[in-house]
PDB file of C-alpha atoms in Angstrom:
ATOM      1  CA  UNK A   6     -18.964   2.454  19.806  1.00  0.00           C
ATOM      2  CA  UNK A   7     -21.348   0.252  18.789  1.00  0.00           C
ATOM      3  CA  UNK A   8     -20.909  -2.880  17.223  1.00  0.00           C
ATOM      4  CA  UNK A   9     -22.054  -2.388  13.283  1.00  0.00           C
ATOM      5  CA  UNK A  10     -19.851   0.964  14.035  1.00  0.00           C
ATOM      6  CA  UNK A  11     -16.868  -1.303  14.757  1.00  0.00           C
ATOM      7  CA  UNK A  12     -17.441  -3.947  11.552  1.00  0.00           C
ATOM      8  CA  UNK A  13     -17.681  -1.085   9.573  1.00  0.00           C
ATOM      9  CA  UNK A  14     -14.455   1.066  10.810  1.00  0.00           C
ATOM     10  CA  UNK A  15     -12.558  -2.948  10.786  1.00  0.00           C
ATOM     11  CA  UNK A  16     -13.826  -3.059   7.151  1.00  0.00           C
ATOM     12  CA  UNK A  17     -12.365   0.623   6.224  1.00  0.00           C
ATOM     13  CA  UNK A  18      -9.388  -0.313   7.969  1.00  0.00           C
ATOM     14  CA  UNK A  19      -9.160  -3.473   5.807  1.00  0.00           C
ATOM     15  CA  UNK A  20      -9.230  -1.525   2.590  1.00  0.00           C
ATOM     16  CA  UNK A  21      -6.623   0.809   3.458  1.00  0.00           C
ATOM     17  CA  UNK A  22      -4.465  -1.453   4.486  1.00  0.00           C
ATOM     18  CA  UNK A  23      -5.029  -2.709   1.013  1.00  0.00           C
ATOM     19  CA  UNK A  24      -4.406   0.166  -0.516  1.00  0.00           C
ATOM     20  CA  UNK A  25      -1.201   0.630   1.500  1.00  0.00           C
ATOM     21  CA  UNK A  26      -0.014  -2.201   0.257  1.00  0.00           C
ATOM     22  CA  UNK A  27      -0.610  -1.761  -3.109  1.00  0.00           C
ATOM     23  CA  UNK A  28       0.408   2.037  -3.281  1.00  0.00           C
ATOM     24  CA  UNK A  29       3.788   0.985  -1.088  1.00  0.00           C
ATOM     25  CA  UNK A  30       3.104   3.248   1.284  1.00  0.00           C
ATOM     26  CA  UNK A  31       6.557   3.327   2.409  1.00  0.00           C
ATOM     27  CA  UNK A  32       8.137   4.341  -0.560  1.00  0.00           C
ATOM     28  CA  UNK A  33       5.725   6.467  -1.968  1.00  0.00           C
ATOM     29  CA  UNK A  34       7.152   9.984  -0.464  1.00  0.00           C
ATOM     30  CA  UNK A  35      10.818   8.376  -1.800  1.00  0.00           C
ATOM     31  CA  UNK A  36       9.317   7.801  -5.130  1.00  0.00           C
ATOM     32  CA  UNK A  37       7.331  11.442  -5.650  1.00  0.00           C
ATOM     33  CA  UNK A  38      10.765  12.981  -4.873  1.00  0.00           C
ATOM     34  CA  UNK A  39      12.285  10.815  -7.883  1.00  0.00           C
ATOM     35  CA  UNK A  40       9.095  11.868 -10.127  1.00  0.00           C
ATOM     36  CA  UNK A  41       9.711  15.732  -8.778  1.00  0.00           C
ATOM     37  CA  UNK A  42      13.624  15.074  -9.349  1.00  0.00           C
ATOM     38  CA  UNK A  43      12.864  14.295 -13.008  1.00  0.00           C
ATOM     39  CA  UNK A  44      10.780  16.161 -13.472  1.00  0.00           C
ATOM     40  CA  UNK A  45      12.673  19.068 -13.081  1.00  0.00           C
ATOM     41  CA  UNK A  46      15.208  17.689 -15.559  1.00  0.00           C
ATOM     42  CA  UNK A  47      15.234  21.004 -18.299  1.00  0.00           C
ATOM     43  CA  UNK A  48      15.831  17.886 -20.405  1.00  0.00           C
ATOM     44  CA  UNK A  49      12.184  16.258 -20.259  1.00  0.00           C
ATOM     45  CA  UNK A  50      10.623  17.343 -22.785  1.00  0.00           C
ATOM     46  CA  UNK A  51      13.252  16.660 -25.412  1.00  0.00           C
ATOM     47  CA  UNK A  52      11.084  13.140 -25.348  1.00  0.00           C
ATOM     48  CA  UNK A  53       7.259  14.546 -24.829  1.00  0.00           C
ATOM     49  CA  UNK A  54       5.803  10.985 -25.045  1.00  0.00           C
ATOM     50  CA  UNK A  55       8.327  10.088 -22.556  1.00  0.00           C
ATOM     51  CA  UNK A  56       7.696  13.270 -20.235  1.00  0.00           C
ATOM     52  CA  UNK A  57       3.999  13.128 -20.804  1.00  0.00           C
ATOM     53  CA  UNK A  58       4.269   9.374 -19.608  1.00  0.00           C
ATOM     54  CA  UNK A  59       6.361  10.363 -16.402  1.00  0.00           C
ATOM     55  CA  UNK A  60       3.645  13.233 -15.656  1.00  0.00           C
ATOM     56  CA  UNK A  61       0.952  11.160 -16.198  1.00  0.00           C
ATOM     57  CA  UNK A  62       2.896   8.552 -13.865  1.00  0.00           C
ATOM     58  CA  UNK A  63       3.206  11.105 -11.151  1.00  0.00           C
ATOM     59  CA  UNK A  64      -0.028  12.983 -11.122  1.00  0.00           C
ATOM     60  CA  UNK A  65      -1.580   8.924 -10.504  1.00  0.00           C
ATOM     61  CA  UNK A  66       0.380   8.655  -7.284  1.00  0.00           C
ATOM     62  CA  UNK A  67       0.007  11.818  -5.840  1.00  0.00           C
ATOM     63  CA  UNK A  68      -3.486  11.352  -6.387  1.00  0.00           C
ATOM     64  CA  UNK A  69      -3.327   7.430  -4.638  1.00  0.00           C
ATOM     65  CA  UNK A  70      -1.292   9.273  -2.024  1.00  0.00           C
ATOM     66  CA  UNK A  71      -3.738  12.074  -1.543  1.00  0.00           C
ATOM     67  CA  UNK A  72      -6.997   9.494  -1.199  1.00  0.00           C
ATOM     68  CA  UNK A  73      -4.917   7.641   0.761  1.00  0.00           C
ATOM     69  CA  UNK A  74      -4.064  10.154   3.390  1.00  0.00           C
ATOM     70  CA  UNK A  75      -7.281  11.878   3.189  1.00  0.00           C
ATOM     71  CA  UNK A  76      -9.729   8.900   4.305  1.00  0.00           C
ATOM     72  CA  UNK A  77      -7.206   7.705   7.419  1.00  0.00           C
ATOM     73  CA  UNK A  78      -7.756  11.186   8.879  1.00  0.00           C
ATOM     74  CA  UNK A  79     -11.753  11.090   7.984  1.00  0.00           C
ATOM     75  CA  UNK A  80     -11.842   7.790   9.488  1.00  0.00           C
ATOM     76  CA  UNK A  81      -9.942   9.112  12.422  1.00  0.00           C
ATOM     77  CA  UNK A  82     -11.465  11.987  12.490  1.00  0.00           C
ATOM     78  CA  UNK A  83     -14.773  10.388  12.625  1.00  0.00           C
ATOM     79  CA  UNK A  84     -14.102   7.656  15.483  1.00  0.00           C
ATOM     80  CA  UNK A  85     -12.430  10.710  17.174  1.00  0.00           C
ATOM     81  CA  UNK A  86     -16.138  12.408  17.188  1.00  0.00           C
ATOM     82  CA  UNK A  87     -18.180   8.817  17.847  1.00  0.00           C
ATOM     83  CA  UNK A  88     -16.338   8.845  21.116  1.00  0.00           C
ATOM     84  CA  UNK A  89     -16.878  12.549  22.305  1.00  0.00           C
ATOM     85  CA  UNK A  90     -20.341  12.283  21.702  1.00  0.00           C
ATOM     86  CA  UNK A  91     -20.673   9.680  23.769  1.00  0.00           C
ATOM     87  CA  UNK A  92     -18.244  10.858  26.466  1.00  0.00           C
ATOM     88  CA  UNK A  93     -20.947  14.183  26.133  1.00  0.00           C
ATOM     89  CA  UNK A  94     -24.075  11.916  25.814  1.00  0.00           C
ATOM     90  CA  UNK A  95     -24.476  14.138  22.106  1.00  0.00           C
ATOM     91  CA  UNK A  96     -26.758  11.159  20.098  1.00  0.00           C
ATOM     92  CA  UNK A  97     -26.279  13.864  17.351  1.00  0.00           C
ATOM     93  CA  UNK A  98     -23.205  14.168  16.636  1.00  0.00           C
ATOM     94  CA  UNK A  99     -22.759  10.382  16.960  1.00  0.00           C
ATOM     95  CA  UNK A 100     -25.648   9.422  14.347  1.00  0.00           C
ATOM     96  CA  UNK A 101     -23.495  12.161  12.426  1.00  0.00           C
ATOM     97  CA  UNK A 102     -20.317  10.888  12.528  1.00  0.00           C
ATOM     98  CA  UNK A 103     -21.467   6.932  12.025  1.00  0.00           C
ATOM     99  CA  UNK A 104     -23.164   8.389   8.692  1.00  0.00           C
ATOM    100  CA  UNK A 105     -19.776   9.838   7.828  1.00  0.00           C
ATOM    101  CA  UNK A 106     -18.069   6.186   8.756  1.00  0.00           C
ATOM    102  CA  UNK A 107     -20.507   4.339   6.177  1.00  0.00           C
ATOM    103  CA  UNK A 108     -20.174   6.696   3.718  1.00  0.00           C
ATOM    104  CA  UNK A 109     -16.572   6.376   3.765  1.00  0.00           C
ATOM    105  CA  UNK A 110     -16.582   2.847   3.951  1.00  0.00           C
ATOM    106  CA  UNK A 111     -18.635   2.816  -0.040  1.00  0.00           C
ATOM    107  CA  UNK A 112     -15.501   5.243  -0.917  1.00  0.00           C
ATOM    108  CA  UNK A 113     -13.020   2.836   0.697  1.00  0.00           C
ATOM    109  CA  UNK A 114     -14.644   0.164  -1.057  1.00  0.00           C
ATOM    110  CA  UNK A 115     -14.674   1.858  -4.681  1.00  0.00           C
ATOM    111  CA  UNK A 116     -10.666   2.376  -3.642  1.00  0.00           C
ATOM    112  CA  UNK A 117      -9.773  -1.005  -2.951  1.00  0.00           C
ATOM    113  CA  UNK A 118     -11.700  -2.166  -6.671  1.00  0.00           C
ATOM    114  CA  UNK A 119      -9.821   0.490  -8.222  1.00  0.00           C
ATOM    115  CA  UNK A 120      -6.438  -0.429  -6.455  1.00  0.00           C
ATOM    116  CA  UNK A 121      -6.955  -4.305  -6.889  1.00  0.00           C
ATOM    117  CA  UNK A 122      -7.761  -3.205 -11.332  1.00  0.00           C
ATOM    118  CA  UNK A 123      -4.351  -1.368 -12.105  1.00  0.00           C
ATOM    119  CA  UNK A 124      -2.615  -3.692 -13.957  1.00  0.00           C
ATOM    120  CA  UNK A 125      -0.946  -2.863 -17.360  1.00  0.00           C
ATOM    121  CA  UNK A 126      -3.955  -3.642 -18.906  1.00  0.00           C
ATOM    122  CA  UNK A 127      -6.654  -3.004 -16.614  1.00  0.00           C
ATOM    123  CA  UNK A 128      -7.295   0.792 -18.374  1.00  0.00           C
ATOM    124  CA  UNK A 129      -8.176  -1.013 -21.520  1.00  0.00           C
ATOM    125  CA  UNK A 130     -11.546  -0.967 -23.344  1.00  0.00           C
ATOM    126  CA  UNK A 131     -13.487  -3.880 -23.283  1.00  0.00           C
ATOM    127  CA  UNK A 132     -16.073  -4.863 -25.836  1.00  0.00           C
ATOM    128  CA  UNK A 133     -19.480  -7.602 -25.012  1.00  0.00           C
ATOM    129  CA  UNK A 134     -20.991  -9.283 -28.120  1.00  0.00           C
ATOM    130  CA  UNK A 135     -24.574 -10.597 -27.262  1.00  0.00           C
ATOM    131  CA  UNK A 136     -25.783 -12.540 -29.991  1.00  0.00           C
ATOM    132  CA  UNK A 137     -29.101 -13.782 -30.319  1.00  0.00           C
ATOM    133  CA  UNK A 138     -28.552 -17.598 -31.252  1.00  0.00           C
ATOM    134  CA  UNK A 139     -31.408 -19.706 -32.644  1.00  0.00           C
ATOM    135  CA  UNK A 140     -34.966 -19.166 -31.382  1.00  0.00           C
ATOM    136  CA  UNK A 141     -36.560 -16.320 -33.673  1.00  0.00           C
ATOM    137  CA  UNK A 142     -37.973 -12.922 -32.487  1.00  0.00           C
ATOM    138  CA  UNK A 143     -37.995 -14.276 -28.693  1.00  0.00           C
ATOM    139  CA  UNK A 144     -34.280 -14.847 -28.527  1.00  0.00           C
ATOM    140  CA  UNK A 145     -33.764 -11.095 -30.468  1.00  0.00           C
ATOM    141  CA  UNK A 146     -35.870  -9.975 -28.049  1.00  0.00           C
ATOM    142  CA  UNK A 147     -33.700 -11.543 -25.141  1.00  0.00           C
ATOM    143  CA  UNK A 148     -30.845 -10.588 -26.768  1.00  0.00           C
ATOM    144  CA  UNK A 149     -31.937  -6.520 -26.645  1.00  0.00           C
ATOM    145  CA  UNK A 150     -33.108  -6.788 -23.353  1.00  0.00           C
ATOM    146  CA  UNK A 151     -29.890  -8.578 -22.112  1.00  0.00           C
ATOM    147  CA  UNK A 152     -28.247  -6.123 -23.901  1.00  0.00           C
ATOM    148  CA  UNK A 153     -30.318  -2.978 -22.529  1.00  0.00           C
ATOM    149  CA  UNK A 154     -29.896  -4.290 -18.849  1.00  0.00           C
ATOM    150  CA  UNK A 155     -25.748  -4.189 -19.125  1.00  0.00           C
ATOM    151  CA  UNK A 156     -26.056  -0.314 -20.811  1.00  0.00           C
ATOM    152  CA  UNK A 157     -28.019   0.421 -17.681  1.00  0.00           C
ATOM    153  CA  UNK A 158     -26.099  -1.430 -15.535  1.00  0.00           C
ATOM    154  CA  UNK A 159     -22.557  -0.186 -17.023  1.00  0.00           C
ATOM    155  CA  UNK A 160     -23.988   3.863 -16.527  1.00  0.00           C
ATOM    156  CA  UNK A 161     -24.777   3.185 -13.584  1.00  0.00           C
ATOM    157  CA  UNK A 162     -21.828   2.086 -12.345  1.00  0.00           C
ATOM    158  CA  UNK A 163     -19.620   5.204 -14.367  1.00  0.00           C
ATOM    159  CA  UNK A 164     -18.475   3.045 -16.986  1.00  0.00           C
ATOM    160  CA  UNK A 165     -18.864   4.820 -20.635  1.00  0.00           C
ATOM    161  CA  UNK A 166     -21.108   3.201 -23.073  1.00  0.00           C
TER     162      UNK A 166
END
């Protein structure tokens, strides 16, 4: 494997190992069978903000679970074909696979933001005030642009405006 191959599966690795770690990988299958346990409590939904919580609460870990489990098998999946194409001298399905790797490393990456932002408040709106200050049209007109460049900027990135 070659060697910006190998910083970039070390740099996949890093983030799931992050994410482990922050999803508690080793509880997580003992926790989804407490979620499924309560869930099928014929009680729940005497509280729906309560059982709409503990839904809510359960569909977000099966989901970290899921992404979770889903890029360690690409990534191994992926290595797994790097080195039989070059055992079989196949360039192709090595440029292949290493296109897989770095695309998989800009998921991981997304993952590991997303994983380090869930606190409590972390889902919250945020608001930005630009104001223009003293200076006349030129500062306005700073103060629009500024403001254009985050709107672009914040679609860009998936955020809603």
């Amino acid at each position: 494997m070659r060697a910006d191959t190998e910083n970039t599966v070390a740099a996949i690795e890093k983030s799931l190992d992050l994410l482990a770690q922050r999803l508690d990988w080793e509880t997580a299958p003992h926790r989804l069978e407490e979620f499924n346990a309560m869930v099928e409590d014929p009680k729940l939904w005497d509280d729906p903000e309560k059982a709409q919580k503990l839904m809510r609460d359960r569909q977000m870990l099966v989901d970290a679970m899921d992404r979770y489990s889903s890029m360690k098998q690409e990534l191994s999946d992926n290595i797994e074909l790097i080195e039989l194409g070059e055992m079989e001298d196949d360039q192709d399905v090595v440029k292949e696979a290493e296109a897989a790797i770095k695309a998989l490393k800009a998921r991981a990456g997304q993952a590991e933001i997303e994983a380090l932002l869930d606190g409590e408040a972390d889902g919250n709106d945020t608001f930005l005030e630009i104001n223009a200050g003293a200076g006349g049209t030129e500062s306005c007109d700073w103060a629009s642009m500024l403001a254009r460049m985050y709107v672009r900027w914040a679609e860009k990135h998936g955020y809603k405006v």
